[in-house]
Coordinates of C-alpha atoms in Angstrom, one line a residue:
Chain Y
X17 CA 179.2 223.8 60.6
X18 CA 182.3 223.5 58.9
X19 CA 185.6 224.3 60.9
X20 CA 186.6 226.9 58.3
X21 CA 183.1 228.6 58.6
X22 CA 183.5 228.6 62.4
X23 CA 187.0 229.8 62.5
X24 CA 186.0 232.8 60.0
X25 CA 183.0 233.7 62.3
X26 CA 185.5 233.9 65.1
X27 CA 187.7 236.2 63.1
X28 CA 185.0 238.2 61.7
X29 CA 183.0 238.9 65.2
X30 CA 186.5 239.8 66.6
X31 CA 187.5 242.3 64.3
X32 CA 184.2 243.9 64.1
X33 CA 184.2 244.0 67.8
X34 CA 187.6 245.5 68.3
X35 CA 187.5 248.2 65.1
X36 CA 186.7 251.9 66.0
X37 CA 184.6 252.2 62.6
X38 CA 182.4 250.0 60.8
X39 CA 184.4 247.2 59.1
X40 CA 184.1 247.0 55.4
X41 CA 183.6 243.7 53.4
X42 CA 187.2 244.5 52.0
X43 CA 188.8 244.2 55.3
X44 CA 186.9 241.3 56.4
X45 CA 187.5 239.3 53.2
X46 CA 191.4 240.2 53.7
X47 CA 191.2 238.6 57.1
X48 CA 189.1 235.5 56.1
X49 CA 190.7 231.9 55.1
X50 CA 190.8 231.8 51.4
X51 CA 188.2 229.2 51.1
X52 CA 185.5 231.2 53.2
X53 CA 182.3 232.4 51.8
X54 CA 182.3 236.0 53.2
X55 CA 178.3 236.1 52.4
X56 CA 177.6 232.5 54.4
X57 CA 179.9 233.7 57.3
X58 CA 178.2 237.2 57.8
X59 CA 174.8 235.6 57.4
X60 CA 175.7 232.9 60.1
X61 CA 176.9 235.6 62.3
X62 CA 174.1 237.9 61.9
X63 CA 171.7 234.9 62.8
X64 CA 173.9 233.9 65.8
X65 CA 173.5 237.3 67.4
X66 CA 169.9 238.1 66.6
X67 CA 168.4 237.0 69.5
X68 CA 171.2 238.4 71.7
X69 CA 171.4 241.6 73.6
X70 CA 173.9 242.7 71.0
X71 CA 173.3 242.5 67.3
X72 CA 175.4 242.7 64.2
X73 CA 174.2 245.4 61.7
X74 CA 175.3 246.9 58.4
X75 CA 176.0 250.5 58.6
X76 CA 177.7 253.1 56.5
X77 CA 179.2 250.4 54.2
X78 CA 180.6 248.1 56.9
X79 CA 179.6 245.8 59.7
X80 CA 179.4 246.9 63.2
X81 CA 178.0 245.7 66.6
X82 CA 175.0 247.7 68.1
X83 CA 173.2 247.3 71.1
X84 CA 169.9 245.6 70.5
X85 CA 167.1 248.0 70.2
X86 CA 164.7 246.6 72.9
X87 CA 167.4 246.6 75.3
X88 CA 168.8 250.2 74.8
X89 CA 166.4 251.9 76.7
X90 CA 167.2 249.9 79.9
X91 CA 170.6 250.7 79.6
X92 CA 169.8 254.5 79.0
X93 CA 170.9 256.9 82.0
X94 CA 169.7 260.4 82.2
X95 CA 171.9 262.5 84.2
X96 CA 170.2 265.6 85.5
X97 CA 172.5 268.7 85.3
X98 CA 170.3 271.7 86.1
X99 CA 171.8 274.9 85.1
X100 CA 172.1 277.9 87.0
X101 CA 170.8 281.2 86.0
X102 CA 173.7 283.6 85.2
X103 CA 173.8 286.6 87.8
X104 CA 172.4 289.1 85.6
X105 CA 169.3 287.2 84.9
X106 CA 168.8 286.4 88.6
X107 CA 169.0 290.2 89.3
X108 CA 166.7 290.7 86.8
X109 CA 164.4 288.4 87.7
X110 CA 164.3 289.3 91.4
X111 CA 163.5 293.1 90.4
X112 CA 160.6 292.0 88.0
X113 CA 159.3 289.8 90.9
X114 CA 159.4 292.9 93.5
X115 CA 158.4 295.8 91.1
X116 CA 156.0 293.9 88.5
X117 CA 154.6 295.2 86.5
X118 CA 157.8 296.7 85.4
X119 CA 159.4 298.2 82.2
X120 CA 162.6 297.2 80.7
X121 CA 163.9 300.9 81.3
X122 CA 162.7 300.5 84.8
X123 CA 164.8 297.4 85.4
X124 CA 167.7 298.8 84.0
X125 CA 167.3 302.0 86.3
X126 CA 167.1 299.8 89.5
X127 CA 170.2 297.3 88.4
X128 CA 171.9 300.6 87.4
X129 CA 173.0 298.6 84.3
X130 CA 171.7 297.8 80.6
X131 CA 169.5 294.7 80.1
X132 CA 170.5 292.6 77.3
X133 CA 168.0 290.9 75.1
X134 CA 169.8 287.7 75.9
X135 CA 169.0 288.1 79.3
X136 CA 165.2 288.6 78.8
X137 CA 165.3 285.9 76.3
X138 CA 166.7 283.6 78.9
X139 CA 163.9 284.4 81.5
X140 CA 161.2 284.1 79.1
X141 CA 162.7 280.6 77.6
X142 CA 162.4 279.4 81.0
X143 CA 158.7 280.6 81.3
X144 CA 159.5 282.6 84.3
X145 CA 158.4 286.1 83.3
X146 CA 155.7 287.1 80.6
X147 CA 154.6 290.2 79.2
X148 CA 152.0 292.0 81.3
X149 CA 150.5 294.5 79.1
X150 CA 152.1 298.0 78.0
X151 CA 153.0 301.1 80.0
X152 CA 150.8 304.1 79.0
X153 CA 153.7 306.4 78.4
X154 CA 155.8 307.4 75.6
X155 CA 156.7 304.7 73.5
X156 CA 154.1 302.4 75.4
X157 CA 156.7 300.2 76.7
X158 CA 156.1 296.3 77.6
X159 CA 155.5 295.9 81.2
X160 CA 157.0 292.5 82.7
X161 CA 155.4 290.3 85.6
X162 CA 156.4 286.9 86.7
X163 CA 154.5 283.7 85.9
X164 CA 153.1 280.7 88.0
X165 CA 156.2 278.9 86.6
X166 CA 158.1 281.3 88.6
X167 CA 156.6 280.7 91.7
X168 CA 156.5 276.8 91.1
X169 CA 160.5 276.9 90.3
X170 CA 161.1 278.8 94.0
X171 CA 158.6 276.7 95.9
X172 CA 156.1 279.7 96.7
X173 CA 152.2 279.7 96.8
X174 CA 151.8 283.2 95.7
X175 CA 154.1 286.3 95.6
X176 CA 152.9 287.5 99.1
X177 CA 155.2 284.4 100.2
X178 CA 158.3 286.4 99.3
X179 CA 160.1 288.5 101.9
X180 CA 158.7 291.9 101.9
X181 CA 161.3 294.7 100.3
X182 CA 161.3 296.3 103.7
X183 CA 162.5 293.5 105.6
X184 CA 165.1 293.0 102.8
X185 CA 166.6 296.6 102.7
X186 CA 167.1 297.2 106.1
X187 CA 170.9 297.7 105.8
X188 CA 171.2 301.2 107.4
X189 CA 174.9 301.7 105.8
X190 CA 173.9 300.5 102.4
X191 CA 172.9 303.1 99.6
X192 CA 169.6 301.5 98.9
X193 CA 167.8 303.4 101.5
X194 CA 169.0 306.8 100.3
X195 CA 167.7 305.8 96.9
X196 CA 165.5 309.0 95.5
X197 CA 162.0 308.8 97.1
X198 CA 160.7 309.5 93.9
X199 CA 161.9 306.4 92.2
X200 CA 160.8 304.2 95.4
X201 CA 157.2 305.3 94.8
X202 CA 157.2 305.1 91.2
X203 CA 158.4 301.5 91.0
X204 CA 156.6 300.2 94.2
X205 CA 154.5 297.0 93.6
Chain N
X30 CA 239.8 248.7 70.9
X31 CA 239.0 246.8 74.1
X32 CA 238.4 249.8 76.1
X33 CA 236.2 251.2 73.3
X34 CA 233.7 248.3 73.7
X35 CA 233.9 248.7 77.3
X36 CA 232.7 252.0 77.3
X37 CA 229.8 251.2 75.2
X38 CA 229.0 248.2 77.2
X39 CA 228.8 250.4 80.2
X40 CA 226.5 252.7 78.6
X41 CA 224.1 249.7 78.0
X42 CA 223.3 249.7 81.6
X43 CA 220.9 251.5 83.5
X44 CA 223.1 252.8 85.9
X45 CA 225.7 251.2 88.3
X46 CA 223.5 248.7 90.2
X47 CA 222.2 247.3 86.6
X48 CA 225.6 246.5 86.1
X49 CA 226.3 245.0 89.6
X50 CA 223.3 242.7 88.9
X51 CA 224.7 241.5 85.5
X52 CA 228.1 240.9 87.0
X53 CA 226.4 238.9 90.0
X54 CA 224.4 236.8 87.1
X55 CA 227.5 236.1 85.6
X56 CA 228.9 234.2 88.8
X57 CA 226.0 232.0 88.4
X58 CA 225.2 231.3 91.8
X59 CA 222.7 232.1 94.7
X60 CA 222.9 235.9 94.7
X61 CA 223.0 235.7 98.5
X62 CA 226.2 233.2 98.3
X63 CA 228.0 235.1 95.8
X64 CA 231.3 236.6 96.5
X65 CA 230.9 240.3 97.2
X66 CA 234.5 240.8 97.1
X67 CA 234.9 239.1 93.4
X68 CA 231.9 241.4 92.5
X69 CA 233.3 244.6 93.6
X70 CA 236.8 243.7 92.0
X71 CA 234.8 243.3 88.6
X72 CA 233.0 246.4 88.9
X73 CA 235.9 248.4 89.9
X74 CA 237.9 247.0 86.8
X75 CA 235.0 247.9 84.6
X76 CA 235.1 251.4 86.0
X77 CA 238.8 251.8 85.9
X78 CA 238.7 250.7 82.4
X79 CA 235.9 253.1 81.3
X80 CA 237.6 256.0 83.1
X81 CA 240.8 255.3 81.0
X82 CA 238.9 256.5 77.9
X83 CA 236.5 258.8 79.4
X84 CA 237.3 260.9 82.5
X85 CA 234.0 262.4 82.7
X86 CA 232.1 259.4 84.2
X87 CA 228.7 260.0 85.6
X88 CA 228.7 260.8 89.3
X89 CA 226.7 258.0 90.4
X90 CA 229.1 255.4 88.7
X91 CA 231.8 257.0 90.7
X92 CA 230.0 257.3 93.9
X93 CA 229.2 253.7 93.8
X94 CA 233.0 252.9 92.7
X95 CA 233.9 254.9 95.7
X96 CA 231.8 252.8 98.0
X97 CA 232.7 249.6 96.7
X98 CA 236.6 250.6 97.2
X99 CA 235.6 251.3 100.8
X100 CA 233.7 248.0 101.1
X101 CA 236.5 246.3 99.5
X102 CA 239.2 247.8 101.6
X103 CA 236.9 246.7 104.8
X104 CA 236.5 243.2 103.5
X105 CA 240.1 242.8 102.8
X106 CA 241.3 244.2 106.3
X107 CA 238.4 244.0 108.4
X108 CA 240.6 245.4 111.5
X109 CA 240.3 249.0 109.9
X110 CA 237.0 249.5 111.3
X111 CA 234.0 247.8 112.9
X112 CA 233.5 244.3 111.2
X113 CA 229.7 244.6 111.8
X114 CA 230.0 247.7 109.5
X115 CA 231.4 245.8 106.6
X116 CA 228.7 242.9 107.2
X117 CA 225.9 245.4 107.3
X118 CA 226.9 246.9 104.0
X119 CA 227.5 243.5 102.3
X120 CA 224.1 242.5 103.2
X121 CA 222.6 246.0 102.0
X122 CA 224.2 245.3 98.7
X123 CA 223.0 241.9 98.6
X124 CA 219.6 242.9 99.6
X125 CA 219.7 245.8 96.8
X126 CA 220.6 243.2 94.2
X127 CA 218.0 240.8 95.2
X128 CA 215.3 243.5 95.0
X129 CA 216.5 244.8 91.5
X130 CA 216.4 241.2 90.5
X131 CA 212.9 240.6 91.7
X132 CA 211.5 243.7 89.9
X133 CA 213.3 242.5 86.8
X134 CA 211.4 239.3 87.0
X135 CA 208.2 241.2 87.9
X136 CA 208.6 243.3 84.8
X137 CA 209.1 240.4 82.8
X138 CA 206.4 238.6 84.0
X139 CA 204.0 241.6 83.4
X140 CA 205.6 241.7 79.7
X141 CA 204.7 238.1 79.1
X142 CA 201.0 238.8 80.2
X143 CA 198.6 239.3 77.4
X144 CA 198.4 242.7 76.9
X145 CA 195.6 245.0 75.9
X146 CA 196.0 246.4 72.4
X147 CA 198.4 243.5 71.7
X148 CA 197.0 240.2 72.7
X149 CA 193.4 241.1 73.4
X150 CA 191.1 243.9 72.3
X151 CA 188.2 245.6 73.9
X152 CA 185.5 246.9 72.0
X153 CA 186.5 249.5 69.5
X154 CA 183.6 251.8 69.4
X155 CA 182.0 251.9 73.0
X156 CA 178.3 253.0 73.0
X157 CA 177.5 255.6 75.5
X158 CA 173.9 255.6 76.8
X159 CA 174.2 258.4 79.3
X160 CA 172.0 261.4 78.3
X161 CA 172.4 264.9 80.0
X162 CA 169.3 266.6 80.8
X163 CA 170.0 270.2 81.3
X164 CA 166.8 271.3 80.9
X165 CA 166.1 272.0 84.6
X166 CA 166.9 275.3 86.4
X167 CA 168.9 275.2 89.9
X168 CA 167.6 278.3 91.5
X169 CA 166.9 278.9 95.1
X170 CA 165.0 281.6 97.1
X171 CA 168.1 282.8 98.6
X172 CA 170.0 283.2 95.2
X173 CA 167.0 285.4 94.3
X174 CA 166.9 287.5 97.3
X175 CA 170.7 287.8 97.1
X176 CA 170.4 289.0 93.6
X177 CA 168.2 291.6 94.5
X178 CA 170.0 293.0 97.1
X179 CA 173.0 293.1 94.8
X180 CA 171.0 294.6 92.1
X181 CA 169.5 297.5 94.4
X182 CA 173.0 298.1 96.1
X183 CA 174.6 298.5 92.6
X184 CA 171.7 300.6 91.3
X185 CA 171.5 302.8 94.5
X186 CA 175.1 303.3 94.4
X187 CA 175.0 304.4 91.0
X188 CA 172.3 306.9 91.8
X189 CA 174.6 308.7 94.6
X190 CA 177.2 309.4 92.3
X191 CA 175.4 310.3 89.2
X192 CA 171.9 311.4 90.0
X193 CA 170.0 310.9 86.6
X194 CA 172.6 313.0 84.5
X195 CA 170.5 312.6 81.1
X196 CA 167.2 312.7 82.3
X197 CA 166.4 316.6 82.2
X198 CA 166.3 318.9 79.0
X199 CA 168.9 321.8 79.8
X200 CA 168.9 325.3 78.7
X201 CA 171.7 324.5 76.4
X202 CA 169.4 321.9 74.8
X203 CA 166.7 324.1 74.6
X204 CA 168.7 327.1 73.0
X205 CA 169.8 324.5 70.2
X206 CA 166.4 323.2 69.6
X207 CA 164.9 326.6 69.5
X208 CA 167.6 328.0 67.1
X209 CA 166.6 325.0 64.6
X210 CA 163.1 325.1 65.0
X211 CA 162.4 328.7 64.9
X212 CA 160.8 329.7 61.6
X213 CA 159.7 326.1 60.8
X214 CA 156.7 326.4 62.9
X215 CA 153.8 328.9 62.2
X216 CA 154.0 332.5 63.5
X217 CA 153.4 332.7 67.2
X218 CA 153.3 328.9 68.3
X219 CA 152.8 327.7 71.6
X220 CA 156.0 327.4 73.7
X221 CA 155.1 323.6 74.3
X222 CA 155.1 323.2 70.6
X223 CA 158.8 323.6 70.7
X224 CA 159.5 320.9 73.5
X225 CA 161.1 317.5 72.3
X226 CA 158.7 314.7 71.9
X227 CA 158.6 311.7 74.5
X228 CA 159.2 313.9 77.4
X229 CA 158.1 311.8 80.8
X230 CA 155.2 313.4 82.4
X231 CA 155.9 315.4 86.0
X232 CA 159.5 316.6 86.8
X233 CA 161.2 315.7 83.3
X234 CA 158.4 317.5 81.4
X235 CA 158.2 320.8 83.9
X236 CA 162.0 320.9 83.5
X237 CA 161.8 321.0 79.9
X238 CA 159.3 323.7 79.9
X239 CA 161.2 325.8 82.3
X240 CA 164.4 325.4 80.2
X241 CA 162.5 326.3 76.9
X242 CA 161.4 329.4 78.7
X243 CA 164.7 330.4 79.8
X244 CA 166.1 329.8 76.4
X245 CA 163.4 331.8 74.8
X246 CA 164.0 334.6 77.0
X247 CA 167.8 334.6 76.4
X248 CA 167.1 334.7 72.7
X249 CA 164.5 337.2 73.0
X250 CA 167.3 339.3 75.2
X251 CA 169.6 338.9 72.1
X252 CA 166.6 340.1 69.8
X253 CA 166.3 336.8 68.1
X254 CA 162.7 336.3 68.7
X255 CA 159.8 337.5 70.5
X256 CA 157.6 336.2 73.3
X257 CA 154.1 336.6 74.3
X258 CA 151.7 335.8 76.8
X259 CA 148.1 336.9 76.4
X260 CA 146.8 336.4 80.0
X261 CA 147.9 335.1 83.2
X262 CA 148.8 331.4 83.2
X263 CA 147.8 331.4 79.6
X264 CA 150.1 329.9 77.1
X265 CA 153.4 331.3 76.2
X266 CA 153.7 332.1 72.6
X267 CA 157.0 332.5 70.6
X268 CA 157.4 334.4 67.2
X269 CA 160.0 335.5 64.9
X270 CA 161.7 338.9 65.7
X271 CA 160.0 340.9 62.7
X272 CA 156.8 340.8 64.5
X273 CA 156.1 344.4 66.2
X274 CA 155.0 343.0 69.3
X275 CA 156.9 343.8 72.6
X276 CA 158.1 341.0 74.7
X277 CA 155.9 340.6 77.9
X278 CA 156.8 338.2 80.6
X279 CA 154.9 337.5 83.6
Chain U
X11 CA 166.6 228.3 80.0
X12 CA 164.3 230.3 81.8
X13 CA 163.0 233.5 80.2
X14 CA 164.5 235.6 83.2
X15 CA 167.9 234.4 82.9
X16 CA 167.5 235.0 78.9
X17 CA 166.3 238.3 79.5
X18 CA 169.0 239.1 82.2
X19 CA 171.8 237.8 79.8
X20 CA 170.9 239.9 77.1
X21 CA 170.8 242.9 79.4
X22 CA 174.3 242.0 81.0
X23 CA 175.9 241.3 77.7
X24 CA 174.7 244.4 76.1
X25 CA 175.8 246.8 78.8
X26 CA 179.2 245.1 79.2
X27 CA 179.6 245.6 75.4
X28 CA 178.4 249.2 75.2
X29 CA 180.9 250.2 78.2
X30 CA 184.4 251.2 77.5
X31 CA 185.6 250.1 80.9
X32 CA 184.8 247.0 82.7
X33 CA 181.5 246.7 84.3
X34 CA 181.3 246.4 88.1
X35 CA 179.2 243.8 89.5
X36 CA 177.2 246.7 91.2
X37 CA 176.3 248.5 88.0
X38 CA 175.2 244.7 86.6
X39 CA 173.1 244.1 89.6
X40 CA 171.4 247.6 89.3
X41 CA 170.4 246.6 85.7
X42 CA 169.1 243.1 86.0
X43 CA 165.7 242.0 86.9
X44 CA 165.2 241.7 90.7
X45 CA 164.7 237.9 90.6
X46 CA 167.9 237.1 88.5
X47 CA 170.7 235.4 89.7
X48 CA 173.8 237.6 89.0
X49 CA 176.2 234.7 89.6
X50 CA 174.0 232.2 87.3
X51 CA 174.0 235.1 84.7
X52 CA 177.3 235.7 84.2
X53 CA 178.5 231.9 84.3
X54 CA 175.9 231.1 81.5
X55 CA 177.6 234.2 79.6
X56 CA 181.2 233.0 80.0
X57 CA 180.1 229.7 79.1
X58 CA 178.2 231.1 75.8
X59 CA 181.0 233.1 74.8
X60 CA 183.8 230.8 75.5
X61 CA 184.1 229.2 72.0
X62 CA 183.7 232.5 70.2
X63 CA 186.1 235.2 69.0
X64 CA 184.9 237.4 71.6
X65 CA 185.2 236.3 75.3
X66 CA 183.7 237.4 78.6
X67 CA 186.7 237.8 81.3
X68 CA 186.8 239.4 84.7
X69 CA 189.4 242.2 84.8
X70 CA 190.1 245.1 87.0
X71 CA 187.1 244.7 89.3
X72 CA 184.7 244.3 86.7
X73 CA 183.6 242.2 83.6
X74 CA 184.7 243.0 80.0
X75 CA 184.6 241.5 76.7
X76 CA 187.8 241.0 74.8
X77 CA 188.9 239.3 71.6
X78 CA 190.0 235.7 72.2
X79 CA 193.8 235.1 72.5
X80 CA 194.3 233.0 69.5
X81 CA 192.7 235.6 67.0
X82 CA 194.8 238.5 68.0
X83 CA 197.7 237.7 65.5
X84 CA 195.1 238.2 62.7
X85 CA 193.5 241.4 64.2
X86 CA 196.9 243.2 64.7
X87 CA 197.1 243.2 61.1
X88 CA 194.0 245.5 60.8
X89 CA 193.6 247.0 64.2
X90 CA 195.6 250.5 65.2
X91 CA 198.2 249.1 67.7
X92 CA 199.5 251.1 70.6
X93 CA 203.3 251.5 71.6
X94 CA 204.7 249.0 73.3
X95 CA 206.3 250.1 76.8
X96 CA 210.1 250.2 76.6
X97 CA 211.9 248.2 79.3
X98 CA 212.6 250.8 81.4
X99 CA 209.0 251.8 81.6
X100 CA 208.0 248.2 82.4
X101 CA 210.5 248.0 85.0
X102 CA 209.3 251.2 87.0
X103 CA 205.8 250.2 86.7
X104 CA 206.6 246.6 88.1
X105 CA 208.3 248.7 91.0
X106 CA 205.4 251.2 91.4
X107 CA 203.0 247.9 91.3
X108 CA 204.9 246.1 94.2
X109 CA 205.9 249.1 96.3
X110 CA 203.0 251.2 96.0
X111 CA 202.5 253.8 97.3
X112 CA 206.1 254.9 96.4
X113 CA 208.1 257.9 95.9
X114 CA 210.0 258.7 92.8
X115 CA 213.3 258.7 95.0
X116 CA 212.0 255.2 96.1
X117 CA 211.6 254.1 92.4
X118 CA 215.2 255.2 91.5
X119 CA 216.8 253.6 94.5
X120 CA 215.6 250.2 93.7
X121 CA 216.6 250.5 90.0
X122 CA 219.8 252.2 91.0
X123 CA 219.5 254.7 88.2
X124 CA 217.4 258.1 87.7
X125 CA 213.8 257.7 86.5
X126 CA 213.5 260.2 83.3
X127 CA 210.7 262.4 82.9
X128 CA 209.9 260.8 79.8
X129 CA 209.4 257.4 81.5
X130 CA 207.4 258.9 84.0
X131 CA 205.1 261.0 81.4
X132 CA 204.8 257.8 79.2
X133 CA 203.2 255.8 82.3
X134 CA 200.9 258.7 83.2
X135 CA 199.8 259.2 79.6
X136 CA 198.8 255.5 79.5
X137 CA 197.0 256.1 82.7
X138 CA 198.9 253.2 84.3
X139 CA 199.9 255.2 87.2
X140 CA 198.4 258.2 89.4
X141 CA 199.4 260.1 92.2
X142 CA 198.3 258.5 95.7
X143 CA 198.9 261.6 98.0
X144 CA 202.1 262.8 99.4
X145 CA 204.7 261.2 101.8
X146 CA 204.9 262.8 105.0
X147 CA 208.5 263.4 105.0
X148 CA 211.0 266.2 104.2
X149 CA 209.8 267.8 100.7
X150 CA 206.6 265.8 101.0
X151 CA 207.3 263.8 97.7
X152 CA 204.5 262.7 95.7
X153 CA 203.4 258.8 96.1
X154 CA 202.6 256.9 93.2
X155 CA 200.5 253.8 92.6
X156 CA 198.6 251.9 89.7
X157 CA 195.3 252.7 88.2
X158 CA 192.4 250.2 87.4
X159 CA 193.7 250.9 83.9
X160 CA 197.1 249.1 85.1
X161 CA 194.9 245.8 85.9
X162 CA 192.9 246.0 82.7
X163 CA 196.0 246.6 80.5
X164 CA 197.6 243.3 82.0
X165 CA 194.4 241.4 82.5
X166 CA 194.3 241.5 86.0
X167 CA 191.5 241.1 88.3
X168 CA 193.2 242.7 91.1
X169 CA 196.5 243.2 92.4
X170 CA 196.7 240.0 94.1
X171 CA 196.9 238.4 90.9
X172 CA 200.3 239.4 90.5
X173 CA 202.9 236.8 91.7
X174 CA 204.3 237.1 95.4
X175 CA 207.7 238.0 95.7
X176 CA 209.1 234.7 96.4
X177 CA 207.8 233.4 93.3
X178 CA 209.5 236.0 91.3
X179 CA 213.1 235.3 92.6
X180 CA 212.9 231.9 90.7
X181 CA 214.5 233.0 87.4
X182 CA 214.5 230.4 84.7
X183 CA 217.0 232.1 82.9
X184 CA 219.3 233.4 85.6
X185 CA 220.8 232.3 88.9
X186 CA 218.7 230.9 91.4
X187 CA 218.2 233.6 94.0
X188 CA 217.5 233.2 97.2
X189 CA 217.2 236.3 99.1
X190 CA 219.0 236.6 102.6
X191 CA 216.4 236.4 105.4
X192 CA 217.0 239.9 106.7
X193 CA 216.6 241.5 103.2
X194 CA 213.6 239.4 102.7
X195 CA 211.8 241.3 105.4
X196 CA 213.0 244.6 104.9
X197 CA 211.8 244.5 101.1
X198 CA 208.5 242.7 101.5
X199 CA 205.9 244.3 99.9

């Protein structure tokens, strides 16, 4: 290998390594000694790096170093960043769990606030709730219930593993107890 | 001319200590062995020269000048105060000059190091193999129960203040509805046919029937329609006013 | 060369190539095959890259690829260059390096001049210094110290790579300065 070729290769690999973008043949040519043959230099470099963990590849009209495809999976690091459900979704999910099968209108009545389609979609996307038929009342609204995935997510064997509502709603000062008996009866699971 | 250059010269320094160090360096001797007295005199001469052209010399220059004047007096006439005082002051000044000199050298040493971005370059386009998996949910039973309680409290609290405000069909609604529908339905239609659609069974429906009956009675009193019931608990029929039948209620 | 060594070298070079920061021995060890000798792998890689335009160096507590010093002049023509630090910033940086953790007031006292906000901003922007808690003295001033980026910037393995203070006092240009013994004790880092 001639000295010119060796020097041209060192320059080319350094500039391709340091550049933030693929290095065009024009930039390479401007750096190389005038008597260097650019094609020869690049071919020699490609061959040099071919067996290595980093390869020299041609992309988007330029040259770039890329991690060898067979090594890349070993470097891949998956960081799990589990999402939290927004409060509205969590409340709606809890109501569905305790009052299923339950209509959207009933959920809204219990929460005392409207239930947006987004929230319902979020619960559906995560497979936590599913339609359970329709209620035989005007408009035949969809009834909602929880799924096996819901049980798995919360580590429950079945729904009876959840604390009973009476155990939860014992706060004598809270207005929950004073909720109209009719509504309570209607929504009982 | 000379004073002008003196001022410019002074502004080239990063404070009095910088100038002192420069003056000390011009003595070309070991900093520990320099004549502090000679140094002080040189410094005061420079300050005096600068003040002649510019009175508003920065405070730190004047503070240093005052301190050095004091030091000079102690060095010249040791009996003015405790002799150790001046010795300590001389040592402190020398130590500060040495320290500044050392830091100058350190900066110069750093400056001579091959620097990233000038003498060496790292990968211009690093590759990141980190993937973020946000598909999983982080939920706990405690959160679910807390949410349930919060929802029930809010829902319950709401019900206390506004007990089902929109559920019942009021007499006012019924008056309006009867007035609108009268004439569009066949003569002697049952009262139930005047009820709005989509009523829930139970209380809401019974309330609507009661409201419509009261509205009907009200309108019959005004002579706008007639009511009829063929038998006890039988259907109540509504008819336009032109009919000869008398109103009979139960 | 054993197959294990070859594969370990490929993995190590790939991860060091890919990373934006020096790669710590711990990260390297976690990636290598269990039967690979990390020291052997790194020595082989250093030797492999020594004659190339990109070298493997130990810096800021890790391994990093950097362009060879002799190609830098050619690269400066095509790679975007950062701003050089002005003298004031270099001096303040040196003081922080030798006296850390150090307050702004202490830096000003050593330099005998105020430290401008610009200078501090410049050092912070370049990530060369960082707050290191507060000094338990009146006003609880912030203490400053250098960062790993400082080490990387000047190609230092760690802070001990910097010359000792006694070595600094030999000024090739200026007068020979030997500090008084008392002062030496006081200001030693």
